[in-house]
mmCIF file of C-alpha atoms in Angstrom:
data_model
loop_
_atom_site.group_PDB
_atom_site.id
_atom_site.type_symbol
_atom_site.label_atom_id
_atom_site.label_comp_id
_atom_site.label_asym_id
_atom_site.label_seq_id
_atom_site.Cartn_x
_atom_site.Cartn_y
_atom_site.Cartn_z
ATOM 1 C CA MET A 1 122.094 46.459 27.921
ATOM 2 C CA LYS A 2 119.131 45.254 29.836
ATOM 3 C CA ASP A 3 118.981 41.482 30.259
ATOM 4 C CA ALA A 4 115.808 40.191 28.588
ATOM 5 C CA LYS A 5 115.765 37.216 30.931
ATOM 6 C CA ASN A 6 112.598 37.055 33.041
ATOM 7 C CA THR A 7 111.137 40.184 31.420
ATOM 8 C CA ARG A 8 108.604 38.590 29.045
ATOM 9 C CA TRP A 9 104.941 39.112 29.815
ATOM 10 C CA VAL A 10 102.896 36.096 30.893
ATOM 11 C CA PRO A 11 99.241 35.873 31.956
ATOM 12 C CA GLU A 12 98.159 35.773 35.568
ATOM 13 C CA LEU A 13 97.713 32.241 36.952
ATOM 14 C CA LEU A 14 94.444 32.213 38.944
ATOM 15 C CA ALA A 15 93.886 29.236 41.251
ATOM 16 C CA PRO A 16 90.854 28.050 43.230
ATOM 17 C CA ALA A 17 90.845 28.522 47.013
ATOM 18 C CA GLY A 18 88.083 26.461 48.588
ATOM 19 C CA SER A 19 89.536 27.046 52.059
ATOM 20 C CA LEU A 20 92.216 29.081 53.787
ATOM 21 C CA GLU A 21 94.547 26.073 53.631
ATOM 22 C CA LYS A 22 94.056 25.736 49.870
ATOM 23 C CA LEU A 23 94.634 29.482 49.427
ATOM 24 C CA LYS A 24 98.008 29.253 51.141
ATOM 25 C CA VAL A 25 98.950 26.085 49.244
ATOM 26 C CA ALA A 26 98.045 27.534 45.831
ATOM 27 C CA ILE A 27 100.002 30.757 46.388
ATOM 28 C CA SER A 28 102.983 28.927 47.885
ATOM 29 C CA TYR A 29 103.127 26.749 44.751
ATOM 30 C CA GLY A 30 103.103 29.701 42.356
ATOM 31 C CA ALA A 31 99.574 31.019 41.773
ATOM 32 C CA ASN A 32 99.521 34.795 41.125
ATOM 33 C CA ALA A 33 95.941 35.121 42.327
ATOM 34 C CA VAL A 34 93.193 33.060 43.961
ATOM 35 C CA TYR A 35 89.403 33.179 43.968
ATOM 36 C CA LEU A 36 87.249 32.199 46.917
ATOM 37 C CA GLY A 37 83.704 32.325 48.241
ATOM 38 C CA GLY A 38 82.261 33.864 51.387
ATOM 39 C CA GLN A 39 79.501 32.353 53.484
ATOM 40 C CA LYS A 40 76.835 33.571 51.010
ATOM 41 C CA TYR A 41 76.354 34.528 47.354
ATOM 42 C CA GLY A 42 78.711 31.931 45.791
ATOM 43 C CA LEU A 43 78.065 28.756 43.791
ATOM 44 C CA ARG A 44 79.804 26.238 46.026
ATOM 45 C CA GLN A 45 77.620 25.834 49.109
ATOM 46 C CA ALA A 46 79.439 22.609 50.041
ATOM 47 C CA ALA A 47 82.892 24.225 50.041
ATOM 48 C CA ASP A 48 84.595 25.409 53.230
ATOM 49 C CA ASN A 49 83.579 28.950 52.409
ATOM 50 C CA PHE A 50 85.470 31.752 54.120
ATOM 51 C CA THR A 51 84.392 33.834 57.090
ATOM 52 C CA ILE A 52 85.303 37.517 56.878
ATOM 53 C CA ASP A 53 88.159 36.916 59.335
ATOM 54 C CA GLU A 54 89.490 34.126 57.106
ATOM 55 C CA ILE A 55 89.214 36.398 54.056
ATOM 56 C CA ARG A 56 91.201 39.040 55.933
ATOM 57 C CA GLU A 57 93.910 36.496 56.822
ATOM 58 C CA GLY A 58 93.934 35.204 53.255
ATOM 59 C CA VAL A 59 94.310 38.711 51.819
ATOM 60 C CA GLU A 60 97.204 39.475 54.174
ATOM 61 C CA PHE A 61 98.921 36.173 53.258
ATOM 62 C CA ALA A 62 98.427 36.804 49.525
ATOM 63 C CA HIS A 63 99.459 40.463 49.471
ATOM 64 C CA GLU A 64 102.616 39.752 51.482
ATOM 65 C CA ARG A 65 103.612 37.435 48.601
ATOM 66 C CA GLY A 66 102.511 39.698 45.765
ATOM 67 C CA ALA A 67 99.361 37.689 44.973
ATOM 68 C CA LEU A 68 95.763 38.893 44.556
ATOM 69 C CA VAL A 69 92.446 37.728 46.024
ATOM 70 C CA TYR A 70 89.099 37.758 44.196
ATOM 71 C CA VAL A 71 85.783 36.943 45.911
ATOM 72 C CA VAL A 72 82.885 35.318 44.038
ATOM 73 C CA LEU A 73 79.342 36.671 44.380
ATOM 74 C CA ASN A 74 78.115 34.907 41.264
ATOM 75 C CA SER A 75 74.919 33.312 42.497
ATOM 76 C CA PHE A 76 71.693 34.346 40.740
ATOM 77 C CA PHE A 77 70.039 36.842 43.085
ATOM 78 C CA HIS A 78 66.432 37.188 44.162
ATOM 79 C CA ASP A 79 65.375 40.420 45.889
ATOM 80 C CA LYS A 80 65.661 38.856 49.351
ATOM 81 C CA ASP A 81 69.332 38.072 48.644
ATOM 82 C CA PHE A 82 70.172 41.776 48.741
ATOM 83 C CA ASP A 83 69.491 41.753 52.490
ATOM 84 C CA GLY A 84 72.932 41.928 54.049
ATOM 85 C CA LEU A 85 74.755 42.385 50.733
ATOM 86 C CA LEU A 86 75.704 45.998 51.461
ATOM 87 C CA ASP A 87 77.354 45.110 54.771
ATOM 88 C CA PHE A 88 79.224 42.202 53.143
ATOM 89 C CA ILE A 89 80.647 44.126 50.185
ATOM 90 C CA LYS A 90 81.720 46.976 52.476
ATOM 91 C CA GLU A 91 83.530 44.428 54.653
ATOM 92 C CA LEU A 92 85.224 43.059 51.531
ATOM 93 C CA ASP A 93 86.253 46.574 50.577
ATOM 94 C CA ASP A 94 87.613 47.172 54.075
ATOM 95 C CA VAL A 95 89.750 44.010 54.162
ATOM 96 C CA GLY A 96 91.325 44.946 50.829
ATOM 97 C CA ILE A 97 90.266 42.241 48.397
ATOM 98 C CA ASP A 98 91.303 42.941 44.815
ATOM 99 C CA ALA A 99 88.040 42.278 42.952
ATOM 100 C CA VAL A 100 84.644 40.623 43.130
ATOM 101 C CA ILE A 101 83.399 38.155 40.518
ATOM 102 C CA VAL A 102 79.720 38.751 39.723
ATOM 103 C CA SER A 103 77.167 37.531 37.176
ATOM 104 C CA ASP A 104 73.943 39.466 37.909
ATOM 105 C CA PRO A 105 73.779 42.937 36.238
ATOM 106 C CA GLY A 106 71.740 44.277 39.150
ATOM 107 C CA VAL A 107 74.394 43.185 41.609
ATOM 108 C CA ILE A 108 77.098 44.696 39.421
ATOM 109 C CA ASN A 109 75.290 48.039 39.470
ATOM 110 C CA TYR A 110 74.662 47.800 43.228
ATOM 111 C CA ILE A 111 78.342 47.123 43.972
ATOM 112 C CA ALA A 112 79.500 49.903 41.635
ATOM 113 C CA GLU A 113 77.172 52.408 43.344
ATOM 114 C CA ASN A 114 78.156 51.493 46.891
ATOM 115 C CA THR A 115 81.859 50.573 46.842
ATOM 116 C CA ASN A 116 85.094 51.116 44.983
ATOM 117 C CA LEU A 117 85.540 47.382 44.399
ATOM 118 C CA GLU A 118 86.825 46.264 41.034
ATOM 119 C CA ILE A 119 84.250 44.041 39.306
ATOM 120 C CA HIS A 120 84.947 40.972 37.159
ATOM 121 C CA LEU A 121 82.162 39.292 35.183
ATOM 122 C CA SER A 122 81.639 35.651 36.122
ATOM 123 C CA THR A 123 81.576 32.919 33.506
ATOM 124 C CA GLN A 124 78.025 32.361 34.798
ATOM 125 C CA ALA A 125 76.965 35.290 32.597
ATOM 126 C CA SER A 126 78.119 33.314 29.511
ATOM 127 C CA CYS A 127 79.711 36.225 27.677
ATOM 128 C CA LEU A 128 80.652 34.835 24.250
ATOM 129 C CA ASN A 129 80.970 37.807 21.880
ATOM 130 C CA VAL A 130 82.317 41.321 21.334
ATOM 131 C CA GLU A 131 79.005 43.192 21.629
ATOM 132 C CA SER A 132 78.170 41.473 24.895
ATOM 133 C CA ALA A 133 81.627 42.323 26.231
ATOM 134 C CA LYS A 134 81.188 45.991 25.258
ATOM 135 C CA LEU A 135 77.892 46.120 27.165
ATOM 136 C CA TRP A 136 79.355 44.597 30.326
ATOM 137 C CA LYS A 137 82.256 47.067 30.122
ATOM 138 C CA LYS A 138 79.766 49.954 30.016
ATOM 139 C CA LEU A 139 78.200 48.591 33.198
ATOM 140 C CA GLY A 140 81.531 48.897 35.008
ATOM 141 C CA VAL A 141 83.101 45.477 34.513
ATOM 142 C CA THR A 142 86.893 45.614 34.134
ATOM 143 C CA ARG A 143 87.480 41.928 33.369
ATOM 144 C CA ILE A 144 85.352 39.249 31.716
ATOM 145 C CA VAL A 145 85.620 35.556 32.485
ATOM 146 C CA LEU A 146 84.509 34.225 29.127
ATOM 147 C CA GLY A 147 82.199 31.271 28.682
ATOM 148 C CA ARG A 148 84.047 27.996 28.235
ATOM 149 C CA GLU A 149 82.518 27.678 24.764
ATOM 150 C CA VAL A 150 84.815 30.428 23.406
ATOM 151 C CA ALA A 151 87.974 29.530 21.452
ATOM 152 C CA ILE A 152 91.239 31.332 22.181
ATOM 153 C CA SER A 153 91.138 32.965 18.735
ATOM 154 C CA ASP A 154 87.666 34.398 19.439
ATOM 155 C CA ALA A 155 88.798 35.555 22.870
ATOM 156 C CA LYS A 156 91.605 37.528 21.217
ATOM 157 C CA LYS A 157 89.050 39.344 19.045
ATOM 158 C CA ILE A 158 86.835 40.101 22.052
ATOM 159 C CA LYS A 159 89.765 41.557 23.984
ATOM 160 C CA GLU A 160 90.965 43.703 21.085
ATOM 161 C CA GLU A 161 87.550 45.036 20.019
ATOM 162 C CA ALA A 162 85.894 45.419 23.430
ATOM 163 C CA GLY A 163 89.009 46.742 25.159
ATOM 164 C CA VAL A 164 88.508 44.806 28.380
ATOM 165 C CA GLU A 165 90.617 42.322 30.338
ATOM 166 C CA ILE A 166 89.912 38.693 29.427
ATOM 167 C CA GLU A 167 90.114 35.634 31.667
ATOM 168 C CA MET A 168 89.785 32.060 30.354
ATOM 169 C CA PHE A 169 89.712 28.644 31.954
ATOM 170 C CA VAL A 170 92.902 26.663 31.344
ATOM 171 C CA HIS A 171 92.323 23.585 33.540
ATOM 172 C CA GLY A 172 89.652 21.683 35.451
ATOM 173 C CA SER A 173 86.180 20.201 35.243
ATOM 174 C CA MET A 174 83.794 21.256 32.471
ATOM 175 C CA CYS A 175 80.036 21.795 32.322
ATOM 176 C CA MET A 176 77.930 20.160 29.604
ATOM 177 C CA ALA A 177 75.795 23.325 29.375
ATOM 178 C CA TYR A 178 76.485 27.015 28.974
ATOM 179 C CA SER A 179 77.445 28.235 32.426
ATOM 180 C CA GLY A 180 74.514 29.860 34.175
ATOM 181 C CA ASN A 181 71.976 28.210 31.896
ATOM 182 C CA CYS A 182 71.802 24.677 33.295
ATOM 183 C CA VAL A 183 68.798 23.624 35.387
ATOM 184 C CA ILE A 184 69.110 19.826 35.221
ATOM 185 C CA SER A 185 70.013 19.702 38.890
ATOM 186 C CA ASN A 186 66.919 21.760 39.752
ATOM 187 C CA TYR A 187 64.587 19.203 38.191
ATOM 188 C CA THR A 188 66.397 15.939 38.965
ATOM 189 C CA GLN A 189 67.517 16.747 42.517
ATOM 190 C CA GLY A 190 65.557 19.819 43.572
ATOM 191 C CA ARG A 191 68.837 21.706 43.913
ATOM 192 C CA ASP A 192 69.385 25.015 42.149
ATOM 193 C CA SER A 193 72.582 24.738 40.137
ATOM 194 C CA ASN A 194 72.767 28.510 39.665
ATOM 195 C CA ARG A 195 72.406 29.323 43.351
ATOM 196 C CA GLY A 196 75.080 27.047 44.773
ATOM 197 C CA GLY A 197 73.292 23.704 44.828
ATOM 198 C CA CYS A 198 74.536 21.908 41.679
ATOM 199 C CA ALA A 199 74.213 18.135 42.180
ATOM 200 C CA HIS A 200 76.347 17.372 39.092
ATOM 201 C CA SER A 201 73.437 15.586 37.457
ATOM 202 C CA CYS A 202 75.310 15.638 34.143
ATOM 203 C CA ARG A 203 77.713 13.080 35.645
ATOM 204 C CA PHE A 204 74.957 10.493 36.146
ATOM 205 C CA GLU A 205 74.289 7.471 33.953
ATOM 206 C CA TYR A 206 71.186 7.858 31.766
ATOM 207 C CA LYS A 207 69.218 5.403 29.652
ATOM 208 C CA ILE A 208 68.709 6.262 26.005
ATOM 209 C CA ASP A 209 65.749 4.592 24.278
ATOM 210 C CA ASP A 210 65.355 5.271 20.561
ATOM 211 C CA GLY A 211 62.396 2.872 20.227
ATOM 212 C CA LYS A 212 64.606 0.065 18.934
ATOM 213 C CA LYS A 213 67.021 -0.519 21.771
ATOM 214 C CA GLU A 214 68.022 0.844 25.129
ATOM 215 C CA LEU A 215 71.518 2.130 25.815
ATOM 216 C CA ASN A 216 73.027 3.230 29.101
ATOM 217 C CA SER A 217 75.377 6.166 28.751
ATOM 218 C CA TYR A 218 77.059 9.065 30.550
ATOM 219 C CA PHE A 219 76.586 11.139 27.416
ATOM 220 C CA MET A 220 76.240 14.475 29.270
ATOM 221 C CA SER A 221 79.502 14.117 31.216
ATOM 222 C CA SER A 222 82.511 16.036 29.883
ATOM 223 C CA LYS A 223 86.177 15.187 30.101
ATOM 224 C CA ASP A 224 88.321 17.619 32.096
ATOM 225 C CA LEU A 225 89.975 20.639 30.500
ATOM 226 C CA GLU A 226 93.766 20.689 30.172
ATOM 227 C CA GLY A 227 95.488 23.589 28.384
ATOM 228 C CA ILE A 228 99.176 23.063 29.163
ATOM 229 C CA ARG A 229 100.064 22.720 25.455
ATOM 230 C CA LEU A 230 98.082 25.840 24.545
ATOM 231 C CA LEU A 231 99.919 28.291 26.799
ATOM 232 C CA GLN A 232 101.711 29.824 23.809
ATOM 233 C CA ASP A 233 98.309 30.445 22.159
ATOM 234 C CA PHE A 234 96.979 32.149 25.308
ATOM 235 C CA ILE A 235 100.047 34.398 25.422
ATOM 236 C CA ASP A 236 99.912 35.245 21.712
ATOM 237 C CA ALA A 237 96.227 36.184 22.141
ATOM 238 C CA GLY A 238 97.054 38.443 25.092
ATOM 239 C CA ILE A 239 94.696 36.620 27.484
ATOM 240 C CA ASP A 240 95.140 38.379 30.820
ATOM 241 C CA SER A 241 94.349 35.579 33.248
ATOM 242 C CA LEU A 242 94.350 31.774 33.119
ATOM 243 C CA LYS A 243 91.852 30.259 35.520
ATOM 244 C CA VAL A 244 91.960 26.844 37.154
ATOM 245 C CA GLU A 245 88.610 25.309 38.122
ATOM 246 C CA GLY A 246 88.200 23.404 41.374
ATOM 247 C CA ARG A 247 87.337 25.119 44.675
ATOM 248 C CA MET A 248 85.859 21.823 45.907
ATOM 249 C CA LYS A 249 89.045 19.891 45.187
ATOM 250 C CA SER A 250 91.890 19.013 47.530
ATOM 251 C CA PRO A 251 94.937 20.993 48.701
ATOM 252 C CA MET A 252 97.013 18.475 46.694
ATOM 253 C CA TYR A 253 95.083 19.470 43.565
ATOM 254 C CA ALA A 254 95.475 23.205 44.280
ATOM 255 C CA GLY A 255 99.209 22.782 44.885
ATOM 256 C CA THR A 256 99.964 20.455 41.971
ATOM 257 C CA ILE A 257 98.093 22.412 39.305
ATOM 258 C CA SER A 258 99.499 25.740 40.553
ATOM 259 C CA MET A 259 103.018 24.293 40.570
ATOM 260 C CA VAL A 260 102.843 22.859 37.039
ATOM 261 C CA TYR A 261 101.362 25.887 35.275
ATOM 262 C CA SER A 262 103.517 28.376 37.192
ATOM 263 C CA GLN A 263 106.663 26.417 36.294
ATOM 264 C CA ALA A 264 105.653 26.350 32.629
ATOM 265 C CA LEU A 265 104.929 30.102 32.591
ATOM 266 C CA ALA A 266 108.202 30.818 34.415
ATOM 267 C CA TYR A 267 110.049 28.790 31.765
ATOM 268 C CA TYR A 268 108.445 30.914 29.031
ATOM 269 C CA LYS A 269 109.292 34.101 30.900
ATOM 270 C CA GLU A 270 112.955 33.131 30.832
ATOM 271 C CA HIS A 271 113.243 31.423 27.439
ATOM 272 C CA GLY A 272 110.437 32.863 25.279
ATOM 273 C CA ASN A 273 109.078 29.434 24.363
ATOM 274 C CA PHE A 274 107.744 26.222 25.865
ATOM 275 C CA LEU A 275 110.290 23.923 24.169
ATOM 276 C CA SER A 276 111.340 22.512 27.482
ATOM 277 C CA ASP A 277 112.483 19.001 28.282
ATOM 278 C CA ASP A 278 110.133 19.383 31.236
ATOM 279 C CA LEU A 279 106.990 19.510 29.081
ATOM 280 C CA LEU A 280 106.386 15.772 29.398
ATOM 281 C CA LYS A 281 107.141 15.996 33.109
ATOM 282 C CA TRP A 282 104.562 18.788 33.514
ATOM 283 C CA GLU A 283 101.967 16.675 31.710
ATOM 284 C CA GLU A 284 102.813 13.684 33.878
ATOM 285 C CA GLU A 285 102.384 15.802 37.018
ATOM 286 C CA LEU A 286 98.881 16.757 35.866
ATOM 287 C CA THR A 287 97.966 13.061 35.822
ATOM 288 C CA LYS A 288 99.003 12.599 39.459
ATOM 289 C CA VAL A 289 95.892 14.353 40.785
ATOM 290 C CA THR A 290 92.426 12.841 40.568
ATOM 291 C CA HIS A 291 90.974 13.694 37.182
ATOM 292 C CA ARG A 292 88.864 12.479 34.318
ATOM 293 C CA ALA A 293 90.402 12.005 30.864
ATOM 294 C CA TYR A 294 91.687 15.323 29.546
ATOM 295 C CA THR A 295 90.442 17.369 26.586
ATOM 296 C CA GLN A 296 91.186 20.816 25.155
ATOM 297 C CA ALA A 297 87.389 21.269 24.953
ATOM 298 C CA SER A 298 86.575 24.349 22.834
ATOM 299 C CA LEU A 299 89.871 26.213 23.242
ATOM 300 C CA VAL A 300 90.932 25.502 19.638
ATOM 301 C CA GLU A 301 87.846 24.154 17.893
ATOM 302 C CA GLU A 302 84.295 23.466 19.014
ATOM 303 C CA ALA A 303 83.955 20.579 21.449
ATOM 304 C CA ASN A 304 82.326 17.459 20.008
ATOM 305 C CA GLU A 305 81.537 13.867 20.988
ATOM 306 C CA SER A 306 85.239 13.183 21.575
ATOM 307 C CA SER A 307 85.031 15.381 24.672
ATOM 308 C CA ILE A 308 82.421 13.126 26.348
ATOM 309 C CA TYR A 309 83.594 11.233 29.418
ATOM 310 C CA ASN A 310 81.450 8.108 28.985
ATOM 311 C CA ASP A 311 82.365 6.439 32.234
ATOM 312 C CA ARG A 312 81.152 6.203 35.792
ATOM 313 C CA GLU A 313 82.527 8.722 38.261
ATOM 314 C CA HIS A 314 85.298 7.029 40.165
ATOM 315 C CA GLU A 315 88.628 7.821 41.708
ATOM 316 C CA ASP A 316 91.260 6.251 39.457
ATOM 317 C CA LYS A 317 94.153 7.393 41.608
ATOM 318 C CA THR A 318 97.789 6.864 40.722
ATOM 319 C CA TYR A 319 98.930 8.904 43.741
ATOM 320 C CA ARG A 320 97.393 9.581 47.132
ATOM 321 C CA ALA A 321 97.861 12.675 49.286
ATOM 322 C CA ILE A 322 99.797 11.834 52.455
ATOM 323 C CA GLY A 323 99.827 15.262 54.134
ATOM 324 C CA LYS A 324 102.289 18.111 54.431
ATOM 325 C CA VAL A 325 105.611 18.879 56.065
ATOM 326 C CA ALA A 326 105.175 20.394 59.544
ATOM 327 C CA GLN A 327 108.837 20.734 60.556
ATOM 328 C CA VAL A 328 112.317 20.228 59.109
ATOM 329 C CA VAL A 329 115.352 19.712 61.346
ATOM 330 C CA ASP A 330 118.408 19.812 59.091
ATOM 331 C CA ASN A 331 120.323 16.542 58.839
ATOM 332 C CA GLU A 332 118.082 14.912 61.463
ATOM 333 C CA PHE A 333 114.408 14.410 60.558
ATOM 334 C CA ILE A 334 111.268 15.728 58.886
ATOM 335 C CA VAL A 335 107.912 15.909 60.692
ATOM 336 C CA VAL A 336 104.853 15.098 58.564
ATOM 337 C CA ASP A 337 101.303 16.187 59.419
ATOM 338 C CA VAL A 338 99.666 12.953 58.286
ATOM 339 C CA ARG A 339 96.287 13.001 56.508
ATOM 340 C CA SER A 340 96.541 9.500 54.965
ATOM 341 C CA ALA A 341 98.480 6.729 56.693
ATOM 342 C CA PHE A 342 101.716 5.288 55.328
ATOM 343 C CA GLU A 343 104.030 2.563 56.635
ATOM 344 C CA LEU A 344 107.604 1.348 56.784
ATOM 345 C CA GLY A 345 109.086 0.414 53.415
ATOM 346 C CA GLU A 346 106.990 2.878 51.395
ATOM 347 C CA SER A 347 108.522 5.601 49.229
ATOM 348 C CA LEU A 348 107.105 9.113 49.571
ATOM 349 C CA GLU A 349 107.397 12.081 47.227
ATOM 350 C CA ILE A 350 107.806 15.502 48.838
ATOM 351 C CA MET A 351 106.950 18.448 46.580
ATOM 352 C CA PRO A 352 109.200 21.523 47.001
ATOM 353 C CA PHE A 353 107.554 24.822 46.026
ATOM 354 C CA SER A 354 109.649 25.384 42.914
ATOM 355 C CA ASN A 355 111.784 22.336 42.154
ATOM 356 C CA ALA A 356 111.274 18.689 41.181
ATOM 357 C CA HIS A 357 109.877 16.350 43.816
ATOM 358 C CA VAL A 358 112.199 14.750 46.376
ATOM 359 C CA ASP A 359 111.995 11.003 47.012
ATOM 360 C CA VAL A 360 112.336 9.656 50.522
ATOM 361 C CA LYS A 361 112.456 5.965 51.443
ATOM 362 C CA ILE A 362 110.662 5.349 54.739
ATOM 363 C CA ASP A 363 113.030 3.111 56.708
ATOM 364 C CA HIS A 364 112.115 4.638 60.057
ATOM 365 C CA ILE A 365 108.990 6.180 61.584
ATOM 366 C CA SER A 366 108.680 7.645 65.054
ATOM 367 C CA ASN A 367 106.318 9.916 66.930
ATOM 368 C CA LEU A 368 107.432 13.201 68.491
ATOM 369 C CA ALA A 369 108.370 11.359 71.699
ATOM 370 C CA GLY A 370 110.782 9.169 69.745
ATOM 371 C CA GLU A 371 108.752 5.947 69.903
ATOM 372 C CA SER A 372 109.094 3.810 66.767
ATOM 373 C CA PHE A 373 106.083 2.838 64.654
ATOM 374 C CA GLU A 374 105.542 0.553 61.673
ATOM 375 C CA ARG A 375 102.522 2.508 60.444
ATOM 376 C CA THR A 376 101.309 6.085 60.884
ATOM 377 C CA ARG A 377 97.744 7.215 61.513
ATOM 378 C CA PRO A 378 95.841 10.212 60.088
ATOM 379 C CA GLY A 379 95.587 13.324 62.226
ATOM 380 C CA ALA A 380 98.955 12.873 63.948
ATOM 381 C CA LEU A 381 102.546 14.085 63.544
ATOM 382 C CA PHE A 382 105.289 11.596 62.694
ATOM 383 C CA LYS A 383 109.025 11.887 62.073
ATOM 384 C CA ILE A 384 110.530 10.432 58.880
ATOM 385 C CA PRO A 385 114.138 10.375 57.609
ATOM 386 C CA TYR A 386 115.687 13.730 56.607
ATOM 387 C CA VAL A 387 116.263 14.614 52.969
ATOM 388 C CA ALA A 388 117.640 17.902 51.667
ATOM 389 C CA GLY A 389 115.601 20.450 49.736
ATOM 390 C CA VAL A 390 112.416 20.214 51.795
ATOM 391 C CA GLU A 391 110.550 23.123 53.435
ATOM 392 C CA VAL A 392 107.692 23.474 55.904
ATOM 393 C CA ASN A 393 104.262 23.173 54.222
ATOM 394 C CA ASN A 394 105.610 21.157 51.273
ATOM 395 C CA LEU A 395 102.979 18.637 50.185
ATOM 396 C CA VAL A 396 103.679 14.916 50.550
ATOM 397 C CA ARG A 397 102.243 12.158 48.340
ATOM 398 C CA ALA A 398 102.763 8.446 47.654
ATOM 399 C CA LYS A 399 102.339 6.332 44.568
ATOM 400 C CA VAL A 400 99.384 3.959 44.761
ATOM 401 C CA VAL A 401 100.495 0.340 44.533
ATOM 402 C CA ASN A 402 97.792 -1.976 43.199
#
């Protein structure tokens, strides 16, 4: 009799890869697929967007580990933007990416006519209903990233009636407007939010004057999406891919979010439910990365005023990223590639790829030459005491002490 253990279907976990480092971190911590941007045509001009050689290296790294790579071309195109597009998409085809994510119907048609690339519809197209999904499918789209205004129950109907793969956001920052329809940044900052220049104007403080009194408010700023307790609903609805927002965020973010959601999905795959003692631990882990207050947004019912994040943007950190493990010498020492300094007496948390974090008390620090130090410095390698269960490239963090 076949063992049912580990045979249950779960959705793909799709993580953001704002750089080659983040790509490797996300996949190492459990992401099944990543999405990234090239030097042009994406919506994150400030990200460390990939060169074609970096995309090639990323694809090789991902495919060796059974993961997929999608490339975003979801900017809104003018005619001049087609110059060079043919060469770029043929290069993407040659390096073996698994799909492109596009919003412009003209670009979709152009890619379909000139390559064999699989095409996913970007959330920038704000597909919200069955008839829209049917139309995009006719144009050659094989997967639709639904607008974040769609509930899981509606997404189920779209998948069943349109007969197309469905991807939904499960975690990350939210927009106050329908994706692809916001131009606040264009008018307030002169930066085109739909062509990679979003200035996040919705996060600013605004003054409301109703003629009787003035009120300062961040009324257009949304809390962050968190769907860890809705994973069963996503699975029951047959949602094909769960997407994490955040190509501009840190390797620590990419690793932590990938680790938490992949562990939860792995638990379901084995047990058929999410009734794990680790549920509270998973939720706690999600609070250890920089974030706004969490909301389920419109995943269950329409978002309302309770989803507003009425506070100034600030980093309310409980943990800080220290760096990553560069070398492990069993029973002797661990070498840390330091990004943020730490000192003697601190306690660090090292994050294995698939198990609970490992605590290490820093009672000795030395450089590679063996000289002792009381405090490390960023951009250098330092030895710390050995603890078991640690691997190269594990992330390292420390609790912030106020």
